[in-house]
Coordinates of C-alpha atoms and ligand atoms in Angstrom, one line a residue:
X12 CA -4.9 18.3 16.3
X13 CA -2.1 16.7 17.9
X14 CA -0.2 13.7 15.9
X15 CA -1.0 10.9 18.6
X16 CA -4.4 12.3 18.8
X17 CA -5.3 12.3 14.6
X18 CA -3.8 8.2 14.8
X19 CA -5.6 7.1 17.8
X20 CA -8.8 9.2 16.1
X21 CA -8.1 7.0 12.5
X22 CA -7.4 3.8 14.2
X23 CA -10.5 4.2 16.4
X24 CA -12.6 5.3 13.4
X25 CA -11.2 2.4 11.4
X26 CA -12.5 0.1 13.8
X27 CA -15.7 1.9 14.3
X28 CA -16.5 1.9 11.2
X29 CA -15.0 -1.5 9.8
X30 CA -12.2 -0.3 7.9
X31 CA -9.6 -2.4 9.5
X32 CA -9.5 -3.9 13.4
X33 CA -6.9 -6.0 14.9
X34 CA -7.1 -10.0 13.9
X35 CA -7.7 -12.6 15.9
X36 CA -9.4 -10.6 18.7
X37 CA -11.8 -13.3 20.0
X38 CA -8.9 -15.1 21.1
X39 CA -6.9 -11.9 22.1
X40 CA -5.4 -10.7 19.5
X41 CA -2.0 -11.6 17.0
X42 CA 0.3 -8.9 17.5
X43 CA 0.2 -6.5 14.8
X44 CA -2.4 -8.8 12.7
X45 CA -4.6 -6.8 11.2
X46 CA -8.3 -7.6 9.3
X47 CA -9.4 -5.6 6.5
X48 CA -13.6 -5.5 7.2
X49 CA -16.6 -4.5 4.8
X50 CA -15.1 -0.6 3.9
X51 CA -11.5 -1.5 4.5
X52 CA -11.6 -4.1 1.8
X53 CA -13.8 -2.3 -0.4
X54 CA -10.8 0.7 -0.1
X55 CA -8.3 -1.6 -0.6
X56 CA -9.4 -3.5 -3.7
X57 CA -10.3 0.2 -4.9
X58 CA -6.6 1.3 -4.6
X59 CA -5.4 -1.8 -6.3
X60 CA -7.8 -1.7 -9.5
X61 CA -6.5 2.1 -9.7
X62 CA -2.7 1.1 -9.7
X63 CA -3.3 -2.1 -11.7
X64 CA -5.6 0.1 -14.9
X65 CA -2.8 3.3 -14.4
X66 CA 0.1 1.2 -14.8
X67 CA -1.4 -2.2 -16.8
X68 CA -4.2 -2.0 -18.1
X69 CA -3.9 1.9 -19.4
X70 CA -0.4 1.1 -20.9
X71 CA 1.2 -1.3 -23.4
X72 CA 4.5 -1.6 -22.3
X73 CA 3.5 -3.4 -18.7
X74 CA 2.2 -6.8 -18.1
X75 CA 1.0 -8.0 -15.6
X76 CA 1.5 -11.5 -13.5
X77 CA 0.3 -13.0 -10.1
X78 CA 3.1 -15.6 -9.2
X79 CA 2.7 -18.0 -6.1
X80 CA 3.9 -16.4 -2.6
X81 CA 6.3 -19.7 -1.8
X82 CA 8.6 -20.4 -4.9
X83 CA 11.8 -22.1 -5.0
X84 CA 13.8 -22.2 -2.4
X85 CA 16.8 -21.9 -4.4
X86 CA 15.3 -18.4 -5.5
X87 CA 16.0 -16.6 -1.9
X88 CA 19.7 -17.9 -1.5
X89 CA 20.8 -16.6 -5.3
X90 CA 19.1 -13.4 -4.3
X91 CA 20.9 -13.1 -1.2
X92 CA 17.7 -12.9 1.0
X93 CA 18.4 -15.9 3.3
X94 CA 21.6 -15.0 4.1
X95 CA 21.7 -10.9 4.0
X96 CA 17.7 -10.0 4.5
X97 CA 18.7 -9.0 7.9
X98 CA 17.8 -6.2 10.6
X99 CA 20.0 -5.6 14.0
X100 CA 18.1 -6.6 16.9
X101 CA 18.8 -5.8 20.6
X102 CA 17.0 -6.9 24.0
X103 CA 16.2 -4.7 27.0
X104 CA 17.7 -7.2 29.5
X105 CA 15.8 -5.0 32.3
X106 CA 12.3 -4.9 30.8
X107 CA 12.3 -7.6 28.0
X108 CA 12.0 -5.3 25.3
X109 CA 12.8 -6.0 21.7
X110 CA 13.9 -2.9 19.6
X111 CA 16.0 -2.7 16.4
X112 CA 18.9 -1.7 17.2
X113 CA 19.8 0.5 14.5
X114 CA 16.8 2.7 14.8
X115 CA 17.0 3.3 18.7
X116 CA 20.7 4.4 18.4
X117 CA 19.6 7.1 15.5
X118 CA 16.9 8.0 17.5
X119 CA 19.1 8.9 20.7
X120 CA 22.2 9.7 18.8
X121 CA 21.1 10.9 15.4
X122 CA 24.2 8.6 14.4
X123 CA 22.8 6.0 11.3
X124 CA 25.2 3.1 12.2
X125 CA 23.2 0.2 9.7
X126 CA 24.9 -3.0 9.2
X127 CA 27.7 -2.0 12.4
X128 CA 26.5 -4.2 15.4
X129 CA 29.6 -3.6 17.2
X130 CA 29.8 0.3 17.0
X131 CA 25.8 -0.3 17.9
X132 CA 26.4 -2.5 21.0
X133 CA 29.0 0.4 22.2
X134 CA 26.6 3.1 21.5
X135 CA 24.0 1.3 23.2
X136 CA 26.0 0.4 26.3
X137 CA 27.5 4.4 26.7
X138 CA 24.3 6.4 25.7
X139 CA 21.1 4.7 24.8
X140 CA 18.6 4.1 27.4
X141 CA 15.6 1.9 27.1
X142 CA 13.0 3.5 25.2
X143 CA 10.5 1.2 27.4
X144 CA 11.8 1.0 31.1
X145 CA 15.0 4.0 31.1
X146 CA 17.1 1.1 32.0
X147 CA 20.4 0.5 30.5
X148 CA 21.0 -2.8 30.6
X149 CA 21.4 -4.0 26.6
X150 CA 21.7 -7.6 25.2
X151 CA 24.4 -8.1 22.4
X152 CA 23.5 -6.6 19.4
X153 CA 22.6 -9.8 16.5
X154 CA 21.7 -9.9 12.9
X155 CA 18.1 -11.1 12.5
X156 CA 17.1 -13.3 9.4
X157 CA 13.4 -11.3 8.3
X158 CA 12.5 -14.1 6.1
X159 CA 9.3 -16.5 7.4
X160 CA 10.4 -19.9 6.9
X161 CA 7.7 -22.6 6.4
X162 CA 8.3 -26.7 5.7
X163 CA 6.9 -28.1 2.6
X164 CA 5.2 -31.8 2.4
X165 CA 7.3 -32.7 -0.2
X166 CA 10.5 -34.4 -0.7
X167 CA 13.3 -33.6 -3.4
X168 CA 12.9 -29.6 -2.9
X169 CA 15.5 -29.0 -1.0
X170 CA 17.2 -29.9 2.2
X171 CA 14.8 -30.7 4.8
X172 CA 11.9 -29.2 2.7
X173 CA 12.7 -25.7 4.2
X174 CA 10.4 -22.9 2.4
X175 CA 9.8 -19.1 2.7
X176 CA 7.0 -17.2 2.7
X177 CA 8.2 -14.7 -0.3
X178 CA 9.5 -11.1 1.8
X179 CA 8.8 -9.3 -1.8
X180 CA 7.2 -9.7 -4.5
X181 CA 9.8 -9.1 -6.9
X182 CA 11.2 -12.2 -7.2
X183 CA 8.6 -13.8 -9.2
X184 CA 8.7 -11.3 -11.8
X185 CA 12.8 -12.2 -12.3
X186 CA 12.4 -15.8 -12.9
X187 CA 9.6 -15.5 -14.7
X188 CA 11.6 -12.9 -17.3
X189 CA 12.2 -15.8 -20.1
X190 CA 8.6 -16.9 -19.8
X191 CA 7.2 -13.7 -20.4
X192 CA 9.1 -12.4 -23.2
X193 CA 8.3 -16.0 -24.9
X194 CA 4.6 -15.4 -24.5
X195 CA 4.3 -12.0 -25.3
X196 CA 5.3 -9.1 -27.8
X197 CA 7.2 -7.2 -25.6
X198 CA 10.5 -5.3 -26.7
X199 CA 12.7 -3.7 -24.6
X200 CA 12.1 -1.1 -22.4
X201 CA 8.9 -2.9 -21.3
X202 CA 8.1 -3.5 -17.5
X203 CA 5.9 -6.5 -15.5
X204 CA 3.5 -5.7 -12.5
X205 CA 2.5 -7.7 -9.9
X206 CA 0.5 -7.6 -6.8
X207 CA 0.3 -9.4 -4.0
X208 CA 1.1 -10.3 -0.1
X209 CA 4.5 -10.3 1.3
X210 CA 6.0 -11.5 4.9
X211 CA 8.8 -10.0 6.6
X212 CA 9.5 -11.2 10.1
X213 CA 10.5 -7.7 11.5
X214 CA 11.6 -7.2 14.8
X215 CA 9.3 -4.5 15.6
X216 CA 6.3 -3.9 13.9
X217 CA 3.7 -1.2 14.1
X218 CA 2.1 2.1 14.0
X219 CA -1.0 0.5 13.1
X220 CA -1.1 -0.7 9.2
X221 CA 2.8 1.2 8.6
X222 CA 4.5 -1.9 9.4
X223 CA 3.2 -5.5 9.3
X224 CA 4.5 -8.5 9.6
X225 CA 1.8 -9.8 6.9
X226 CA 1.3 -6.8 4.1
X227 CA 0.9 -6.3 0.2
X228 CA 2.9 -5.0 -2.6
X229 CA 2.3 -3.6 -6.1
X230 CA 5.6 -4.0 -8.2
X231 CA 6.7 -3.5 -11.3
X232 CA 10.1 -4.5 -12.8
X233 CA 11.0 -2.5 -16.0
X234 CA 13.5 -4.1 -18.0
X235 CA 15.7 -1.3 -19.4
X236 CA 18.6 -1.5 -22.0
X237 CA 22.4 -1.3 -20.1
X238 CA 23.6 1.7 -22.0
X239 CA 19.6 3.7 -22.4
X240 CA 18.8 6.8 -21.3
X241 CA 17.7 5.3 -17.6
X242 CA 18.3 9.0 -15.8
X243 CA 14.8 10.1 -17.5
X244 CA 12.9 7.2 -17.5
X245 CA 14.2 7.4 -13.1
X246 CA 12.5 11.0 -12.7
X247 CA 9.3 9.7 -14.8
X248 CA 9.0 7.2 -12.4
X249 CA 9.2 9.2 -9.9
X250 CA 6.5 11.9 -10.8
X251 CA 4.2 8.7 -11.8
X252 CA 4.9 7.8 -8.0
X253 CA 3.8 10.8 -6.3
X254 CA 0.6 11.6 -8.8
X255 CA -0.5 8.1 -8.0
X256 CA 0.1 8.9 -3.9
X257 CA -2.2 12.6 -5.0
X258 CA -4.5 10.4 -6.8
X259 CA -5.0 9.0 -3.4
X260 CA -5.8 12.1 -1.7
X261 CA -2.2 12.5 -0.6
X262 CA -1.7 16.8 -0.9
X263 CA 1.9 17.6 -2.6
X264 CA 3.4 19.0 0.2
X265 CA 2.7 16.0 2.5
X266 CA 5.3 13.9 0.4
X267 CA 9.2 14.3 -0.4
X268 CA 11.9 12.6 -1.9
X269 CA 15.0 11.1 0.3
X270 CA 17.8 9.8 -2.0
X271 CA 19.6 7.0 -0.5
X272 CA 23.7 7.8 -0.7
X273 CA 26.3 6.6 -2.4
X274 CA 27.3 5.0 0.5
X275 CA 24.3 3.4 1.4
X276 CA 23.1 1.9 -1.5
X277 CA 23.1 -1.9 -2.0
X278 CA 26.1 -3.1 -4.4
X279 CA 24.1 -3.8 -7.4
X280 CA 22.1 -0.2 -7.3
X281 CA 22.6 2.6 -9.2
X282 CA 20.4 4.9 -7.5
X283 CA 17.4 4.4 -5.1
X284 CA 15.3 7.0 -3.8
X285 CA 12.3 6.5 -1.2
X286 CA 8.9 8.9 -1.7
X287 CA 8.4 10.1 1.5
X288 CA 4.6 11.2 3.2
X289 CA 3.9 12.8 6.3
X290 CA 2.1 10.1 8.3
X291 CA 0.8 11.5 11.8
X292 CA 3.9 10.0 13.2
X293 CA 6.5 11.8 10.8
X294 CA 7.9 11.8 7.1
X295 CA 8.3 8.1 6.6
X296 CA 9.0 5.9 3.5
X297 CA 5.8 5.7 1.3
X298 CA 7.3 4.0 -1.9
X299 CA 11.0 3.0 -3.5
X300 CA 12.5 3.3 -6.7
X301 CA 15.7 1.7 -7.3
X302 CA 17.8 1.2 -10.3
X303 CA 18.8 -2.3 -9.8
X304 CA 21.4 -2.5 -12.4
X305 CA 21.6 -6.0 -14.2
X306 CA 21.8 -8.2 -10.7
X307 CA 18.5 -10.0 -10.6
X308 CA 18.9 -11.5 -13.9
X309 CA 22.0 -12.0 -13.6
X310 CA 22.6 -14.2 -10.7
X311 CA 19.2 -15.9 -11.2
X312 CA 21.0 -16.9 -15.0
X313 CA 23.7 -18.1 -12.9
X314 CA 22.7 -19.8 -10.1
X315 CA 19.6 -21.7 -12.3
X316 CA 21.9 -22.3 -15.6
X317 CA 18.9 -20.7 -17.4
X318 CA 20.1 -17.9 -19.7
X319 CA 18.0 -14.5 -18.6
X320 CA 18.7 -12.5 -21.6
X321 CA 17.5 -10.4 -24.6
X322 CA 18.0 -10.4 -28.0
X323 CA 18.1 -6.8 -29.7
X324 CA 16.9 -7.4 -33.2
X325 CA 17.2 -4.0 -34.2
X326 CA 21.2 -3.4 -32.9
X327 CA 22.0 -7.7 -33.0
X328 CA 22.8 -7.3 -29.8
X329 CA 22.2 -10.0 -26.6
X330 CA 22.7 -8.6 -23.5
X331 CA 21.2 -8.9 -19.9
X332 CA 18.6 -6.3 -19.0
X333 CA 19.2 -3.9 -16.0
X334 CA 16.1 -3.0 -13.9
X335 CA 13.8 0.3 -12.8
X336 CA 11.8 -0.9 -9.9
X337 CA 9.0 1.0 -8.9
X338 CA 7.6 -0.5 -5.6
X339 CA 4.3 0.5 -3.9
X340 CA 3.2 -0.6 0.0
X341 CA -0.6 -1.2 -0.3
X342 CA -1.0 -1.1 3.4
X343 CA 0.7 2.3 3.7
X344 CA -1.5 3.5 0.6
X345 CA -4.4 2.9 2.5
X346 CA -2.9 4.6 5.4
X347 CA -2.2 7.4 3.0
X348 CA -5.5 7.5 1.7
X349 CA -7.2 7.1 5.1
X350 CA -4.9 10.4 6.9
X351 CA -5.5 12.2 3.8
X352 CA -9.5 12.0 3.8
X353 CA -9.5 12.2 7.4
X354 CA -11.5 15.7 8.7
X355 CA -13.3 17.0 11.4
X356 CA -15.4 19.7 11.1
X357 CA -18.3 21.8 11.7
X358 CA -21.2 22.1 10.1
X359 CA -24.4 24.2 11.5
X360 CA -22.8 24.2 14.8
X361 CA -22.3 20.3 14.8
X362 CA -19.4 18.2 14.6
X363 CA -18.6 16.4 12.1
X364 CA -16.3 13.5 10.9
X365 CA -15.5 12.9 7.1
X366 CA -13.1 11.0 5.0
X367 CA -13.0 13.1 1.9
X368 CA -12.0 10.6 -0.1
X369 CA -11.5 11.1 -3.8
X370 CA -15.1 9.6 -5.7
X371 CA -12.9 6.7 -7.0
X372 CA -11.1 5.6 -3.7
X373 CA -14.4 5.9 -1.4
X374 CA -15.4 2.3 -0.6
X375 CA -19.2 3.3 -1.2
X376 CA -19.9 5.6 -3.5
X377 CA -23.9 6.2 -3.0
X378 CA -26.4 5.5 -0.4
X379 CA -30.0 5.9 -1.0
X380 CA -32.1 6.3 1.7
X381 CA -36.1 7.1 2.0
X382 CA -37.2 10.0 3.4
X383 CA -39.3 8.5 6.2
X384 CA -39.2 4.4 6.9
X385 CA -43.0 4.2 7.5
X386 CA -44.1 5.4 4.2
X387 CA -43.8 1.7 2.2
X388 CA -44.1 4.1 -1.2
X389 CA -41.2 6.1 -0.2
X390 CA -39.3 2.8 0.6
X391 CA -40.4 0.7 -2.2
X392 CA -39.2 3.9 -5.1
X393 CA -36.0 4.0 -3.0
X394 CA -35.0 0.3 -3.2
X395 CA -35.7 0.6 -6.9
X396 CA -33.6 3.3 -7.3
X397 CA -30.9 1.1 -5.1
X398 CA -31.2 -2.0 -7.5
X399 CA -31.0 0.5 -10.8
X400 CA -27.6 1.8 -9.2
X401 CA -26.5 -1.1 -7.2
X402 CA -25.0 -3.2 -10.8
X403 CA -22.8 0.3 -11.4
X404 CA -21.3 1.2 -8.0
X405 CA -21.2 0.0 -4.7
X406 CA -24.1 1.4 -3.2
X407 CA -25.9 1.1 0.1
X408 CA -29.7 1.2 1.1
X409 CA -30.5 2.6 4.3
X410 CA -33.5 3.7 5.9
X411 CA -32.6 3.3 9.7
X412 CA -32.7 6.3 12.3
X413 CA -33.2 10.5 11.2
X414 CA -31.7 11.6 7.7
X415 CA -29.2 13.3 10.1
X416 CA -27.9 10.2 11.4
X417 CA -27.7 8.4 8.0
X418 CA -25.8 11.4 7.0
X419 CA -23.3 11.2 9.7
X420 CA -22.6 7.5 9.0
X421 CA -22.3 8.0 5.7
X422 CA -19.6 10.8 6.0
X423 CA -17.8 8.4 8.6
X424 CA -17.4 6.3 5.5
X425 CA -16.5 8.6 2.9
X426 CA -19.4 8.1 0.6
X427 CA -19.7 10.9 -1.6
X428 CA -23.0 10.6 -2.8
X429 CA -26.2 10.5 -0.3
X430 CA -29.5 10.1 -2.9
X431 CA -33.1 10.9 -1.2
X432 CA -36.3 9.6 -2.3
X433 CA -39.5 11.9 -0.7
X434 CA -42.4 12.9 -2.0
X435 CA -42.2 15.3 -4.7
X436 CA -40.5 11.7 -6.3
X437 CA -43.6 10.0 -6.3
X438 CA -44.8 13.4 -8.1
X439 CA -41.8 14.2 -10.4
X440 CA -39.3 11.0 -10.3
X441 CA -36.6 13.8 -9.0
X442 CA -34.6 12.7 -5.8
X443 CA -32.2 14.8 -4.1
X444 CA -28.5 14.1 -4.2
X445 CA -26.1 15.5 -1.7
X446 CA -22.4 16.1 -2.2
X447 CA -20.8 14.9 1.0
X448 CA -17.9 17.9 0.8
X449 CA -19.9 20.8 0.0
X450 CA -23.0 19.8 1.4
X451 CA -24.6 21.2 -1.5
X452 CA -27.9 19.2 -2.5
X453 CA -29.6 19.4 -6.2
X454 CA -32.7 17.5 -7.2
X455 CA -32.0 15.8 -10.5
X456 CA -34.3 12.9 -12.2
X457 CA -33.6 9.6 -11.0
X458 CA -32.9 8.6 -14.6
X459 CA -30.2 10.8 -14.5
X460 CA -28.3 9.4 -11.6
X461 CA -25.6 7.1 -13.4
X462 CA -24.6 9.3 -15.6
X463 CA -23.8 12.0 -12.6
X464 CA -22.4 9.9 -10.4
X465 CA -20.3 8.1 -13.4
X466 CA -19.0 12.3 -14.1
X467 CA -18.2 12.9 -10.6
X468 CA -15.8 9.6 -11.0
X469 CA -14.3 10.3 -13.7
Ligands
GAP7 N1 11.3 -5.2 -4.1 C1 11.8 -4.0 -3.3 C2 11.2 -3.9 -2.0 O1 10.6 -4.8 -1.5 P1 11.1 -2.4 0.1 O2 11.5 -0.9 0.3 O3 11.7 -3.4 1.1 O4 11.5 -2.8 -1.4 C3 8.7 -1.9 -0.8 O5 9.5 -2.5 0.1 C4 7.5 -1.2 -0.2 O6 6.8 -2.2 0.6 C5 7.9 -0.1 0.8 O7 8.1 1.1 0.1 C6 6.7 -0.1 1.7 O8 5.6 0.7 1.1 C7 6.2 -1.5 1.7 N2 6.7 -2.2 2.9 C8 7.9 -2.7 3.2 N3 8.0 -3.3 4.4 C9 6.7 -3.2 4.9 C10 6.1 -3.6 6.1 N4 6.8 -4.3 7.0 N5 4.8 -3.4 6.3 C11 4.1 -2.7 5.4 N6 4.6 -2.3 4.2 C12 5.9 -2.5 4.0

């Protein structure tokens, strides 16, 4: 199937099924808003409780935090986010267009000019034509703040109450450091998560949930020792990256690793590589690990006057931690987990479509219908069987149109497990249960249900 034709299949199944649509529609739509519905939530909390019990819950050495998405001002400056969070941005005088600079002149050139407006503009202006109209007709080439800025209703915060929506949610986790070692048992190397919404102005945003304006993050920072081992710990993180991208349904050979070079890499970074997946539209960046060295801590003890240190009490040492961070796009997880399950196929000389999601991802993980919705016995035993399941997993009860049809929807959804209630169950209490990737159906007793379904999980 042809790239363009898998997306436009996923986004239209998305909306079909209510996985995700675009926002705002009944007044036209928000350009590039998107609303998670019924499944698409259900998926996304499902991803999130799997990162947060793999890396918090199933681990002692992480803790996690939820920090407020508009802190302190004063944070964003000492970072270097109001001042340096920028992209290059370029208008299509011709057509109106707004690109990123950078990333059209790569695109036509295959040159990666980042952070060089001038050697952009004169690119532009010799070789690049509009990727919209073919016109070349280009705007200078300007550095474009990504931060949202919001005003607070208070006074005494800063000048003119200015505020940002936080572009990461890193930043919580650094000035929080002193906080968390005081309230917890933590030594170092030990690591705090967090997950939560993040807003980045971007100049262009899209391919459907790949880039948002509005998206989520799961982040840990792992505070490290200055003189450890950190080259291991680097590669662990990085295999614990790409088993969580499988444990999504990602297959191995769909993802790769692009280390960022020397060159390239912020000041304060030791080494940052991106995991890499094969979205319809092309290898693009998945997740990011970057060895941040010791500046968060560093200029966040400068800039507040608070000291962000550690004391060693096995060495007597005090020293200022240095920083793995493993970062994870929700958004693009979903996406991830959504291309990966997505198949067509045929089955007794019908087509099908099924998101083979893994048990633990798929939003529902049962359905229980009745064999026939005019027989009130078959009906009543299947809603019993519904309620019995319904406080374990996330279940649905439907007895509306031909088995067929319930089938079909179900597979649209990804639910594994399709349970049938007929008559040799008012005999036997046996129902059938079909496996939504083989197709294979076995009649086990209804007692028996939680436990298979709890196996299949696991
Ligand atoms: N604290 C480090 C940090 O924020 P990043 O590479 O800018 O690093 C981390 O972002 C992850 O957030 C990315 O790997 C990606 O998965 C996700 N992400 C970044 N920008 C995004 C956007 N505009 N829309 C959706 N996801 C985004």
């Amino acid at each position: 199937m042809a790239a363009q034709d898998r997306m436009e299949k996923i986004v239209s199944l998305c909306k079909r099924r209510g996985f995700v649509n675009s926002a705002s529609e009944i007044y036209g739509g928000f350009a590039n808003s998107y609303n998670y519905g019924p499944y698409g939530s259900e998926l996304k909390k499902n991803i999130k409780d799997l990162w947060w019990k793999k890396f918090v819950n199933n681990r002692s050495d992480i803790v996690g935090i939820d920090g407020p998405i508009i802190l302190h001002p004063k944070l964003w400056e000492a970072s270097g986010h109001t001042t340096s969070f920028n992209d290059a941005m370029v208008d299509c005088k011709e057509c109106k267009s707004r690109f990123r600079a950078d990333n059209i002149v790569e695109d036509a050139t295959g040159q990666d000019l980042e952070g060089k407006l001038e050697q952009m503009k004169q690119l532009l202006d010799e070789k690049v034509n509009c990727p919209n109209c073919g016109k070349r007709n280009w705007s200078d080439v300007k550095n474009f703040n990504m931060m949202f800025k919001t005003s607070m209703n208070t006074t005494g915060v800063c000048d003119e109450a200015v505020a940002y929506l936080r572009p990461e949610t890193a930043g919580a986790i650094f000035i929080e450091f002193k906080n968390i070692l005081d309230s917890t048992r933590q030594k170092i190397p030990f690591g705090v998560a967090q997950i939560g919404k993040a807003f980045r102005n971007e100049i262009v945003a899209g391919n459907f949930i790949f880039r948002l304006r509005e998206f989520e993050q799961m982040e840990i920072e792992n505070f490290i020792a200055p003189d450890c081992d950190w080259q291991s710990m680097f590669e662990d993180w990085l295999v614990l990256q790409e088993e969580f991208a499988m444990e999504l349904g990602a297959k191995k050979d769909k993802l790769r690793r692009y280390e960022h070079p020397k060159e390239k890499l912020s000041h304060y970074s030791k080494k940052t590589v991106d995991i890499e997946y094969e979205y319809p539209f092309g290898f693009k960046e998945l997740y990011g690990l970057a060895h941040r060295s010791d500046f968060d801590l560093k200029v966040h003890s400068e800039k507040s006057g608070e000291k962000l240190e550690y004391f060693d009490e096995a060495t007597n040492q005090r020293y200022i931690p240095h920083v793995l961070e493993p970062t994870f796009g929700l958004d693009r997880s979903i996406l991830v987990a959504l291309d990966s399950a997505y198949c067509e196929e045929e089955v007794n000389g019908e087509q099908r479509v099924v998101l083979k999601f893994p048990p633990k991802v798929a939003p529902v993980k049962a359905a229980i219908f009745p064999l026939l919705k005019n027989k009130p016995e078959l009906v009543s035993v299947a809603k019993q069987v519904f309620d019995n399941l319904k406080t374990s997993f996330v279940c649905e009860f439907d007895d509306n149109g031909n088995i067929g049809k319930r089938y079909r929807r179900q597979d649209e959804i990804g639910t594994p497990f399709c349970i049938t209630v007929d008559f040799d169950t008012l005999e036997n209490d046996t129902v059938t249960i079909r496996d939504r990737d083989s197709l294979e159906q076995i009649r086990i007793s209804s007692k028996e249900l939680k436990d298979y379904i709890n196996q299949k999980i696991a």
